[in-house]
mmCIF file of C-alpha atoms in Angstrom:
data_model
loop_
_atom_site.group_PDB
_atom_site.id
_atom_site.type_symbol
_atom_site.label_atom_id
_atom_site.label_comp_id
_atom_site.label_asym_id
_atom_site.label_seq_id
_atom_site.Cartn_x
_atom_site.Cartn_y
_atom_site.Cartn_z
ATOM 1 C CA CYS A 1 35.812 18.810 -18.843
ATOM 2 C CA MET A 2 33.185 20.471 -16.910
ATOM 3 C CA ARG A 3 33.509 23.772 -15.393
ATOM 4 C CA PHE A 4 31.227 25.687 -12.697
ATOM 5 C CA TYR A 5 31.073 29.352 -12.561
ATOM 6 C CA VAL A 6 29.584 30.856 -9.396
ATOM 7 C CA GLN A 7 28.962 34.787 -8.997
ATOM 8 C CA GLU A 8 27.398 37.113 -6.129
ATOM 9 C CA ILE A 9 29.082 35.482 -3.084
ATOM 10 C CA ALA A 10 28.148 37.482 0.017
ATOM 11 C CA VAL A 11 29.985 36.897 3.506
ATOM 12 C CA GLU A 12 28.007 38.388 6.310
ATOM 13 C CA LYS A 13 28.692 38.903 9.828
ATOM 14 C CA THR A 14 26.677 37.097 12.400
ATOM 15 C CA GLU A 15 26.040 37.577 16.179
ATOM 16 C CA ILE A 16 27.251 34.092 17.182
ATOM 17 C CA ASN A 17 30.341 34.424 19.658
ATOM 18 C CA ARG A 18 32.847 31.889 18.602
ATOM 19 C CA ASN A 19 33.302 31.097 22.480
ATOM 20 C CA VAL A 20 29.511 29.969 23.038
ATOM 21 C CA PRO A 21 28.336 26.447 23.319
ATOM 22 C CA ALA A 22 27.707 24.565 19.872
ATOM 23 C CA ALA A 23 24.205 23.038 19.476
ATOM 24 C CA CYS A 24 23.045 20.293 21.969
ATOM 25 C CA ALA A 25 23.211 16.815 20.337
ATOM 26 C CA ALA A 26 20.875 14.147 20.126
ATOM 27 C CA VAL A 27 17.755 16.262 20.660
ATOM 28 C CA SER A 28 14.822 14.180 20.886
ATOM 29 C CA ALA A 29 11.090 15.049 22.179
ATOM 30 C CA ALA A 30 8.239 12.386 23.101
ATOM 31 C CA ALA A 31 4.579 13.423 23.930
ATOM 32 C CA ALA A 32 3.234 12.454 27.394
ATOM 33 C CA GLU A 33 0.798 9.875 27.287
ATOM 34 C CA LYS A 34 -3.267 9.938 27.000
ATOM 35 C CA GLY A 35 -3.140 13.205 25.757
ATOM 36 C CA GLU A 36 -1.405 15.384 28.612
ATOM 37 C CA LEU A 37 -0.143 18.663 27.411
ATOM 38 C CA LYS A 38 3.556 17.762 28.386
ATOM 39 C CA ALA A 39 6.594 16.562 26.466
ATOM 40 C CA THR A 40 9.943 14.726 27.657
ATOM 41 C CA VAL A 41 12.985 16.164 26.142
ATOM 42 C CA ARG A 42 16.300 14.490 25.701
ATOM 43 C CA PHE A 43 19.661 15.990 24.786
ATOM 44 C CA ALA A 44 23.385 15.963 25.178
ATOM 45 C CA VAL A 45 25.031 18.805 26.604
ATOM 46 C CA PRO A 46 27.490 20.033 24.073
ATOM 47 C CA SER A 47 31.004 18.994 24.763
ATOM 48 C CA VAL A 48 32.569 21.646 22.262
ATOM 49 C CA LEU A 49 32.225 25.405 21.763
ATOM 50 C CA ALA A 50 30.876 26.955 18.707
ATOM 51 C CA ASP A 51 34.363 27.372 17.059
ATOM 52 C CA GLY A 52 34.867 23.595 17.750
ATOM 53 C CA SER A 53 37.340 23.687 20.629
ATOM 54 C CA ASP A 54 36.694 21.796 23.931
ATOM 55 C CA ALA A 55 33.770 23.305 26.088
ATOM 56 C CA GLY A 56 35.867 22.796 29.065
ATOM 57 C CA SER A 57 35.052 21.187 32.603
ATOM 58 C CA GLU A 58 32.715 23.632 33.993
ATOM 59 C CA PRO A 59 28.928 22.942 33.909
ATOM 60 C CA LEU A 60 26.871 24.427 31.086
ATOM 61 C CA THR A 61 23.294 25.923 31.540
ATOM 62 C CA VAL A 62 20.443 24.335 29.148
ATOM 63 C CA LYS A 63 17.251 26.060 28.616
ATOM 64 C CA VAL A 64 14.056 24.039 26.910
ATOM 65 C CA SER A 65 11.252 26.171 26.162
ATOM 66 C CA THR A 66 8.082 25.947 24.312
ATOM 67 C CA SER A 67 5.307 28.569 23.980
ATOM 68 C CA ALA A 68 3.915 27.264 27.224
ATOM 69 C CA ASP A 69 6.852 26.578 29.444
ATOM 70 C CA VAL A 70 10.520 27.613 29.915
ATOM 71 C CA LYS A 71 12.769 25.064 31.863
ATOM 72 C CA THR A 72 16.436 25.516 32.781
ATOM 73 C CA VAL A 73 18.822 22.784 33.915
ATOM 74 C CA SER A 74 22.525 22.531 34.374
ATOM 75 C CA GLY A 75 24.645 19.582 33.044
ATOM 76 C CA MET A 76 28.243 19.020 32.455
ATOM 77 C CA PRO A 77 29.499 18.900 28.683
ATOM 78 C CA GLY A 78 28.724 15.716 26.930
ATOM 79 C CA GLU A 79 26.257 14.808 29.744
ATOM 80 C CA SER A 80 22.768 13.329 28.870
ATOM 81 C CA MET A 81 19.784 14.938 30.432
ATOM 82 C CA THR A 82 16.119 14.678 30.367
ATOM 83 C CA VAL A 83 13.669 17.394 30.911
ATOM 84 C CA ASP A 84 9.909 17.380 30.971
ATOM 85 C CA VAL A 85 8.299 20.947 29.691
ATOM 86 C CA ALA A 86 4.715 21.864 29.387
ATOM 87 C CA THR A 87 3.244 21.974 25.853
ATOM 88 C CA VAL A 88 -0.054 23.451 23.941
ATOM 89 C CA GLN A 89 -2.720 21.207 22.336
ATOM 90 C CA GLY A 90 -1.612 20.425 18.958
ATOM 91 C CA ASP A 91 1.689 21.513 17.179
ATOM 92 C CA ASN A 92 4.646 22.598 19.445
ATOM 93 C CA GLU A 93 8.167 23.981 18.599
ATOM 94 C CA ILE A 94 10.450 23.125 21.270
ATOM 95 C CA ASP A 95 13.886 24.908 21.193
ATOM 96 C CA VAL A 96 17.007 23.612 23.168
ATOM 97 C CA VAL A 97 19.876 25.899 23.780
ATOM 98 C CA ALA A 98 22.939 25.758 25.982
ATOM 99 C CA SER A 99 24.866 28.931 27.172
ATOM 100 C CA ASN A 100 28.184 29.736 29.410
ATOM 101 C CA ASP A 101 29.485 33.023 30.405
ATOM 102 C CA SER A 102 29.948 34.011 27.028
ATOM 103 C CA GLY A 103 26.162 33.630 25.961
ATOM 104 C CA GLU A 104 23.805 31.628 24.682
ATOM 105 C CA GLY A 105 25.075 29.079 21.940
ATOM 106 C CA LEU A 106 23.604 27.367 18.929
ATOM 107 C CA HIS A 107 19.622 26.800 18.902
ATOM 108 C CA VAL A 108 18.174 23.304 18.000
ATOM 109 C CA SER A 109 14.460 23.152 17.604
ATOM 110 C CA VAL A 110 12.212 20.076 17.259
ATOM 111 C CA GLY A 111 8.541 19.923 16.405
ATOM 112 C CA LEU A 112 6.104 17.686 18.265
ATOM 113 C CA PHE A 113 2.222 17.343 18.582
ATOM 114 C CA THR A 114 0.669 16.836 21.727
ATOM 115 C CA GLY A 115 -2.458 16.511 23.256
ATOM 116 C CA LEU A 116 -5.652 14.951 21.758
ATOM 117 C CA ASP A 117 -5.669 14.001 17.902
ATOM 118 C CA ILE A 118 -8.055 12.670 15.201
ATOM 119 C CA PRO A 119 -7.746 8.996 14.602
ATOM 120 C CA SER A 120 -5.118 7.155 12.352
ATOM 121 C CA GLU A 121 -6.592 5.091 9.503
ATOM 122 C CA PRO A 122 -8.346 2.225 11.043
ATOM 123 C CA VAL A 123 -7.716 -1.529 10.541
ATOM 124 C CA VAL A 124 -10.553 -2.988 8.861
ATOM 125 C CA LYS A 125 -10.929 -6.528 8.471
ATOM 126 C CA SER A 126 -13.868 -8.340 6.750
ATOM 127 C CA VAL A 127 -15.240 -11.941 6.274
ATOM 128 C CA VAL A 128 -18.109 -13.211 4.115
ATOM 129 C CA SER A 129 -20.863 -15.314 5.555
ATOM 130 C CA ASP A 130 -21.422 -18.870 4.799
ATOM 131 C CA ASP A 131 -24.438 -17.950 2.481
ATOM 132 C CA ASN A 132 -22.139 -15.204 0.674
ATOM 133 C CA MET A 133 -24.857 -12.771 1.496
ATOM 134 C CA THR A 134 -23.150 -10.743 4.403
ATOM 135 C CA LEU A 135 -19.792 -9.195 4.518
ATOM 136 C CA THR A 136 -18.900 -8.461 8.362
ATOM 137 C CA LEU A 137 -16.366 -5.646 8.819
ATOM 138 C CA ASN A 138 -14.309 -5.451 12.259
ATOM 139 C CA PHE A 139 -13.004 -2.398 12.983
ATOM 140 C CA GLU A 140 -9.738 -1.507 15.284
ATOM 141 C CA SER A 141 -8.200 2.060 16.064
ATOM 142 C CA GLY A 142 -5.029 2.552 17.947
ATOM 143 C CA ILE A 143 -4.272 4.820 20.527
ATOM 144 C CA VAL A 144 -1.711 7.049 18.568
ATOM 145 C CA GLY A 145 -3.492 9.565 16.202
ATOM 146 C CA LYS A 146 -2.613 10.825 12.767
ATOM 147 C CA ASN A 147 -0.394 13.580 13.948
ATOM 148 C CA GLY A 148 1.136 11.487 16.689
ATOM 149 C CA GLY A 149 -0.969 12.531 19.754
ATOM 150 C CA TYR A 150 -3.427 10.679 22.029
ATOM 151 C CA VAL A 151 -6.562 8.910 20.610
ATOM 152 C CA ASN A 152 -9.056 6.825 22.884
ATOM 153 C CA PRO A 153 -10.206 3.755 20.772
ATOM 154 C CA ASP A 154 -13.536 3.579 22.793
ATOM 155 C CA GLU A 155 -14.568 7.127 21.540
ATOM 156 C CA VAL A 156 -13.640 6.662 17.691
ATOM 157 C CA ALA A 157 -16.474 6.301 15.357
ATOM 158 C CA TYR A 158 -16.887 5.190 11.943
ATOM 159 C CA THR A 159 -18.639 6.026 8.863
ATOM 160 C CA LEU A 160 -19.410 3.609 5.759
ATOM 161 C CA HIS A 161 -19.039 4.767 2.395
ATOM 162 C CA THR A 162 -19.773 3.256 -1.031
ATOM 163 C CA TYR A 163 -18.070 4.323 -4.430
ATOM 164 C CA ASP A 164 -19.521 6.172 -7.028
ATOM 165 C CA GLU A 165 -17.756 6.601 -10.515
ATOM 166 C CA ASP A 166 -18.985 10.010 -10.722
ATOM 167 C CA GLU A 167 -18.818 11.605 -7.113
ATOM 168 C CA GLY A 168 -16.285 9.310 -5.741
ATOM 169 C CA TRP A 169 -16.622 7.808 -2.257
ATOM 170 C CA VAL A 170 -19.795 8.778 -0.644
ATOM 171 C CA VAL A 171 -21.299 8.421 2.797
ATOM 172 C CA LEU A 172 -23.514 5.317 3.082
ATOM 173 C CA LYS A 173 -24.077 5.278 6.954
ATOM 174 C CA GLU A 174 -22.814 6.920 10.111
ATOM 175 C CA LEU A 175 -22.128 3.678 12.169
ATOM 176 C CA GLY A 176 -21.062 5.327 15.551
ATOM 177 C CA THR A 177 -18.560 3.726 17.973
ATOM 178 C CA VAL A 178 -19.001 0.160 17.016
ATOM 179 C CA GLU A 179 -16.442 -2.997 16.341
ATOM 180 C CA THR A 180 -18.472 -4.675 13.920
ATOM 181 C CA TYR A 181 -20.722 -3.957 11.309
ATOM 182 C CA ASN A 182 -22.714 -6.215 8.990
ATOM 183 C CA TYR A 183 -23.312 -5.551 5.503
ATOM 184 C CA THR A 184 -25.990 -7.668 4.252
ATOM 185 C CA LEU A 185 -27.697 -7.900 0.566
ATOM 186 C CA ASP A 186 -31.412 -8.621 0.177
ATOM 187 C CA GLU A 187 -32.359 -12.270 -0.263
ATOM 188 C CA GLY A 188 -31.907 -13.394 -3.825
ATOM 189 C CA ALA A 189 -29.450 -10.698 -4.772
ATOM 190 C CA PRO A 190 -27.083 -11.538 -7.376
ATOM 191 C CA GLN A 191 -23.188 -11.733 -7.010
ATOM 192 C CA ALA A 192 -21.620 -8.465 -7.291
ATOM 193 C CA VAL A 193 -18.100 -7.012 -6.501
ATOM 194 C CA VAL A 194 -18.919 -4.682 -3.270
ATOM 195 C CA ASN A 195 -16.372 -2.076 -2.672
ATOM 196 C CA LEU A 196 -16.896 -0.054 0.646
ATOM 197 C CA GLY A 197 -14.701 2.130 2.435
ATOM 198 C CA VAL A 198 -14.380 3.188 6.078
ATOM 199 C CA THR A 199 -13.112 6.643 7.740
ATOM 200 C CA ALA A 200 -12.620 7.260 11.497
ATOM 201 C CA HIS A 201 -13.484 10.246 13.574
ATOM 202 C CA ASN A 202 -13.878 11.533 17.039
ATOM 203 C CA ALA A 203 -14.491 14.928 18.879
ATOM 204 C CA GLN A 204 -11.475 16.255 17.597
ATOM 205 C CA GLY A 205 -12.228 15.706 13.635
ATOM 206 C CA GLU A 206 -12.180 13.181 10.811
ATOM 207 C CA ASN A 207 -9.357 11.216 9.211
ATOM 208 C CA LYS A 208 -10.282 11.909 5.605
ATOM 209 C CA SER A 209 -8.256 8.827 4.453
ATOM 210 C CA VAL A 210 -10.433 6.050 3.097
ATOM 211 C CA VAL A 211 -9.927 2.348 4.077
ATOM 212 C CA THR A 212 -11.309 0.285 1.343
ATOM 213 C CA VAL A 213 -12.685 -3.293 1.598
ATOM 214 C CA SER A 214 -13.831 -5.218 -1.636
ATOM 215 C CA ASP A 215 -15.267 -8.767 -1.895
ATOM 216 C CA VAL A 216 -17.780 -10.817 -4.089
ATOM 217 C CA VAL A 217 -21.050 -11.210 -1.993
ATOM 218 C CA GLY A 218 -24.407 -12.319 -3.357
ATOM 219 C CA THR A 219 -26.327 -15.428 -3.978
ATOM 220 C CA PRO A 220 -23.886 -18.331 -5.196
ATOM 221 C CA TYR A 221 -24.444 -20.266 -8.264
ATOM 222 C CA PRO A 222 -25.887 -23.631 -8.039
ATOM 223 C CA LEU A 223 -24.187 -26.804 -9.631
ATOM 224 C CA PRO A 224 -24.034 -28.252 -12.204
ATOM 225 C CA ALA A 225 -22.723 -25.141 -14.139
ATOM 226 C CA ASP A 226 -21.594 -24.644 -17.501
ATOM 227 C CA GLU A 227 -19.779 -21.956 -18.950
ATOM 228 C CA ILE A 228 -20.066 -21.288 -22.801
ATOM 229 C CA PHE A 229 -19.541 -17.588 -22.984
ATOM 230 C CA GLU A 230 -22.841 -17.341 -24.730
ATOM 231 C CA GLY A 231 -23.064 -13.953 -26.774
ATOM 232 C CA ARG A 232 -19.091 -13.306 -25.909
ATOM 233 C CA LYS A 233 -20.128 -12.716 -22.486
ATOM 234 C CA PHE A 234 -19.767 -14.658 -19.271
ATOM 235 C CA THR A 235 -22.775 -16.410 -18.061
ATOM 236 C CA TYR A 236 -21.641 -16.268 -14.492
ATOM 237 C CA SER A 237 -20.457 -13.356 -13.111
ATOM 238 C CA PRO A 238 -18.714 -11.346 -11.675
ATOM 239 C CA VAL A 239 -15.339 -12.517 -12.962
ATOM 240 C CA VAL A 240 -12.317 -10.662 -11.422
ATOM 241 C CA ILE A 241 -8.852 -9.837 -12.924
ATOM 242 C CA GLU A 242 -6.789 -10.056 -9.724
ATOM 243 C CA ALA A 243 -3.365 -8.513 -9.093
ATOM 244 C CA PRO A 244 -2.018 -9.990 -5.789
ATOM 245 C CA THR A 245 1.472 -8.280 -6.819
ATOM 246 C CA ASP A 246 2.853 -5.747 -9.203
ATOM 247 C CA ASP A 247 3.902 -8.854 -11.141
ATOM 248 C CA TYR A 248 0.479 -9.554 -12.125
ATOM 249 C CA PHE A 249 -0.712 -7.663 -15.235
ATOM 250 C CA ALA A 250 -1.758 -10.342 -17.719
ATOM 251 C CA GLU A 251 -5.355 -9.208 -19.635
ATOM 252 C CA TYR A 252 -8.173 -11.444 -20.454
ATOM 253 C CA THR A 253 -10.940 -11.392 -22.987
ATOM 254 C CA ILE A 254 -13.623 -13.463 -24.676
ATOM 255 C CA ILE A 255 -12.737 -13.785 -28.643
ATOM 256 C CA ASP A 256 -12.617 -16.181 -31.513
ATOM 257 C CA PRO A 257 -9.520 -18.384 -30.757
ATOM 258 C CA ALA A 258 -8.816 -18.793 -34.615
ATOM 259 C CA ASP A 259 -7.922 -14.923 -34.634
ATOM 260 C CA LEU A 260 -5.372 -15.374 -32.314
ATOM 261 C CA LEU A 261 -3.752 -18.898 -33.437
ATOM 262 C CA ASP A 262 -3.725 -20.850 -36.489
ATOM 263 C CA GLY A 263 -5.617 -24.234 -35.943
ATOM 264 C CA ALA A 264 -7.400 -22.902 -32.844
ATOM 265 C CA GLU A 265 -10.464 -22.847 -34.292
ATOM 266 C CA ASN A 266 -13.731 -24.355 -32.622
ATOM 267 C CA GLU A 267 -17.178 -25.315 -33.082
ATOM 268 C CA SER A 268 -18.870 -22.132 -31.004
ATOM 269 C CA CYS A 269 -16.080 -19.742 -32.156
ATOM 270 C CA ILE A 270 -15.641 -18.398 -28.864
ATOM 271 C CA SER A 271 -12.951 -18.853 -26.144
ATOM 272 C CA MET A 272 -11.346 -16.926 -23.106
ATOM 273 C CA ALA A 273 -7.971 -15.943 -24.118
ATOM 274 C CA GLY A 274 -5.281 -14.251 -21.791
ATOM 275 C CA TYR A 275 -2.687 -11.983 -23.062
ATOM 276 C CA ILE A 276 0.870 -11.783 -21.942
ATOM 277 C CA THR A 277 3.523 -9.105 -22.571
ATOM 278 C CA ASP A 278 6.582 -10.865 -21.663
ATOM 279 C CA TYR A 279 6.633 -14.461 -22.186
ATOM 280 C CA GLY A 280 8.062 -16.388 -19.042
ATOM 281 C CA GLU A 281 7.863 -13.187 -16.900
ATOM 282 C CA THR A 282 4.046 -11.945 -16.953
ATOM 283 C CA MET A 283 1.527 -13.457 -14.432
ATOM 284 C CA GLY A 284 -1.948 -13.377 -14.496
ATOM 285 C CA GLN A 285 -4.882 -14.321 -12.084
ATOM 286 C CA ILE A 286 -8.504 -14.461 -12.872
ATOM 287 C CA ALA A 287 -11.238 -15.351 -9.981
ATOM 288 C CA LEU A 288 -14.598 -16.776 -10.819
ATOM 289 C CA PRO A 289 -17.840 -16.297 -9.050
ATOM 290 C CA LYS A 290 -18.696 -18.193 -6.290
ATOM 291 C CA PHE A 291 -20.720 -21.558 -6.502
ATOM 292 C CA SER A 292 -22.562 -23.230 -3.873
ATOM 293 C CA THR A 293 -21.767 -27.204 -3.205
ATOM 294 C CA LYS A 294 -24.778 -27.539 -0.755
ATOM 295 C CA GLY A 295 -26.390 -30.935 -1.442
ATOM 296 C CA VAL A 296 -23.514 -32.112 -3.598
ATOM 297 C CA GLU A 297 -21.471 -35.118 -2.870
ATOM 298 C CA LYS A 298 -19.209 -35.245 -5.634
ATOM 299 C CA ALA A 299 -18.134 -32.865 -7.948
ATOM 300 C CA VAL A 300 -15.659 -32.237 -11.000
ATOM 301 C CA MET A 301 -14.502 -29.131 -12.729
ATOM 302 C CA GLY A 302 -13.657 -29.293 -16.437
ATOM 303 C CA CYS A 303 -11.989 -27.112 -18.933
ATOM 304 C CA ASN A 304 -11.636 -27.202 -22.661
ATOM 305 C CA ILE A 305 -8.238 -25.798 -23.316
ATOM 306 C CA TYR A 306 -6.245 -24.992 -26.242
ATOM 307 C CA PHE A 307 -2.869 -26.622 -25.924
ATOM 308 C CA HIS A 308 0.068 -24.981 -27.856
ATOM 309 C CA PRO A 309 4.029 -24.570 -27.094
ATOM 310 C CA LEU A 310 3.700 -21.087 -26.033
ATOM 311 C CA MET A 311 0.941 -21.601 -23.191
ATOM 312 C CA PRO A 312 1.567 -20.720 -19.792
ATOM 313 C CA GLU A 313 1.467 -23.222 -17.122
ATOM 314 C CA THR A 314 -1.641 -22.681 -15.084
ATOM 315 C CA THR A 315 -2.836 -23.736 -11.816
ATOM 316 C CA PHE A 316 -6.469 -23.703 -10.758
ATOM 317 C CA ARG A 317 -7.238 -23.393 -7.062
ATOM 318 C CA LEU A 318 -10.256 -23.454 -5.092
ATOM 319 C CA HIS A 319 -11.302 -21.148 -2.142
ATOM 320 C CA GLY A 320 -13.852 -21.936 0.458
ATOM 321 C CA VAL A 321 -15.355 -19.736 3.071
ATOM 322 C CA GLU A 322 -12.854 -19.192 5.979
ATOM 323 C CA MET A 323 -10.672 -21.933 4.579
ATOM 324 C CA ASP A 324 -7.243 -22.157 2.899
ATOM 325 C CA SER A 325 -7.193 -22.235 -0.893
ATOM 326 C CA VAL A 326 -6.481 -25.617 -2.605
ATOM 327 C CA VAL A 327 -4.810 -26.310 -5.625
ATOM 328 C CA ILE A 328 -6.785 -28.980 -7.612
ATOM 329 C CA GLY A 329 -4.592 -29.176 -10.786
ATOM 330 C CA THR A 330 -1.884 -27.734 -13.004
ATOM 331 C CA VAL A 331 -1.899 -27.686 -16.776
ATOM 332 C CA THR A 332 1.583 -27.253 -18.811
ATOM 333 C CA PRO A 333 2.203 -26.903 -22.365
ATOM 334 C CA ASP A 334 3.736 -30.552 -22.955
ATOM 335 C CA MET A 335 0.902 -32.377 -21.327
ATOM 336 C CA PHE A 336 -0.229 -33.640 -24.879
ATOM 337 C CA ASP A 337 2.002 -34.409 -27.774
ATOM 338 C CA ALA A 338 0.551 -31.980 -30.322
ATOM 339 C CA PRO A 339 -1.315 -28.719 -30.371
ATOM 340 C CA GLY A 340 -5.255 -28.769 -30.048
ATOM 341 C CA TRP A 341 -8.332 -28.591 -27.782
ATOM 342 C CA HIS A 342 -8.361 -31.030 -25.017
ATOM 343 C CA THR A 343 -10.502 -31.466 -22.226
ATOM 344 C CA VAL A 344 -8.784 -31.324 -18.576
ATOM 345 C CA LYS A 345 -10.956 -32.449 -15.384
ATOM 346 C CA PHE A 346 -10.070 -32.010 -11.757
ATOM 347 C CA GLU A 347 -11.996 -33.711 -8.799
ATOM 348 C CA ILE A 348 -13.045 -31.352 -6.122
ATOM 349 C CA PRO A 349 -11.765 -32.451 -3.033
ATOM 350 C CA SER A 350 -14.333 -33.530 -0.366
ATOM 351 C CA SER A 351 -13.257 -31.025 2.218
ATOM 352 C CA MET A 352 -14.263 -28.382 -0.232
ATOM 353 C CA LEU A 353 -17.864 -29.821 -0.432
#
């Protein structure tokens, strides 16, 4: 059994006459196009009085007001109406109230931003060049600003940022009112994960929200290549643990496999291992660096894998420049009769060479 105790209840007399109109219904406001300081206000004239009784068959007067303008119209109870009213630059409070011979009724207020605005977050699309040395950024800005006001996309300028672990996002370059920018590495630069940020601004101010772009750029590794994890490190980098969705949270490390499973020892005492937290549920995805197939007529990818009953099904996928990814093979725990190290090989499709 639960009990609620309430104390200090106060009843106050209000100034509202029960015979005045109730509040207007379905009140909404929309800003004018292209930054004009005007709003279109829509509402329904109240059909009842403040006490809930019928408002009758006589027209009611409705006043729509802002700090810059007041408009008065007459409408029948229940009638839908539209009124244009002048506004000020920035935030506006628009008040709508109906009245009859007994006085003003219940007020309804809506907030609306009108005029010119700072940009919304830009849309930034990126593509890596064929030689993997340039990351091209393409910018798009809409006409609706951060606060709902108007933005001229032709007047939006962009700022390029890089990420510093100590300082956060720092300005790399002011790009101006461009639609495209090429971020190019020096010739021979090694592959690395490039993290860039973009902000947008105009004469009204800057949108501080940083739109991030990340990709692997740098000199591709030539073939053939053999990853042996020498010194318990990746010979070819960067290797990126990816999480396309929240369901991907497996972790990877380089370790002596004998420390994980009995019978999994190998000659090098080194392997890459994945860790899961929920068998059958945990997913993981790891991306290797980029390799050049220039001048290669035929290629095969091979992996030495320790097969055991609890290993997850693993799919191998190749990605090309501006090409859809291609599945080249899948391994499952039942591919071999007994646990042990086995080499599996997958031929690289000619379309990826």
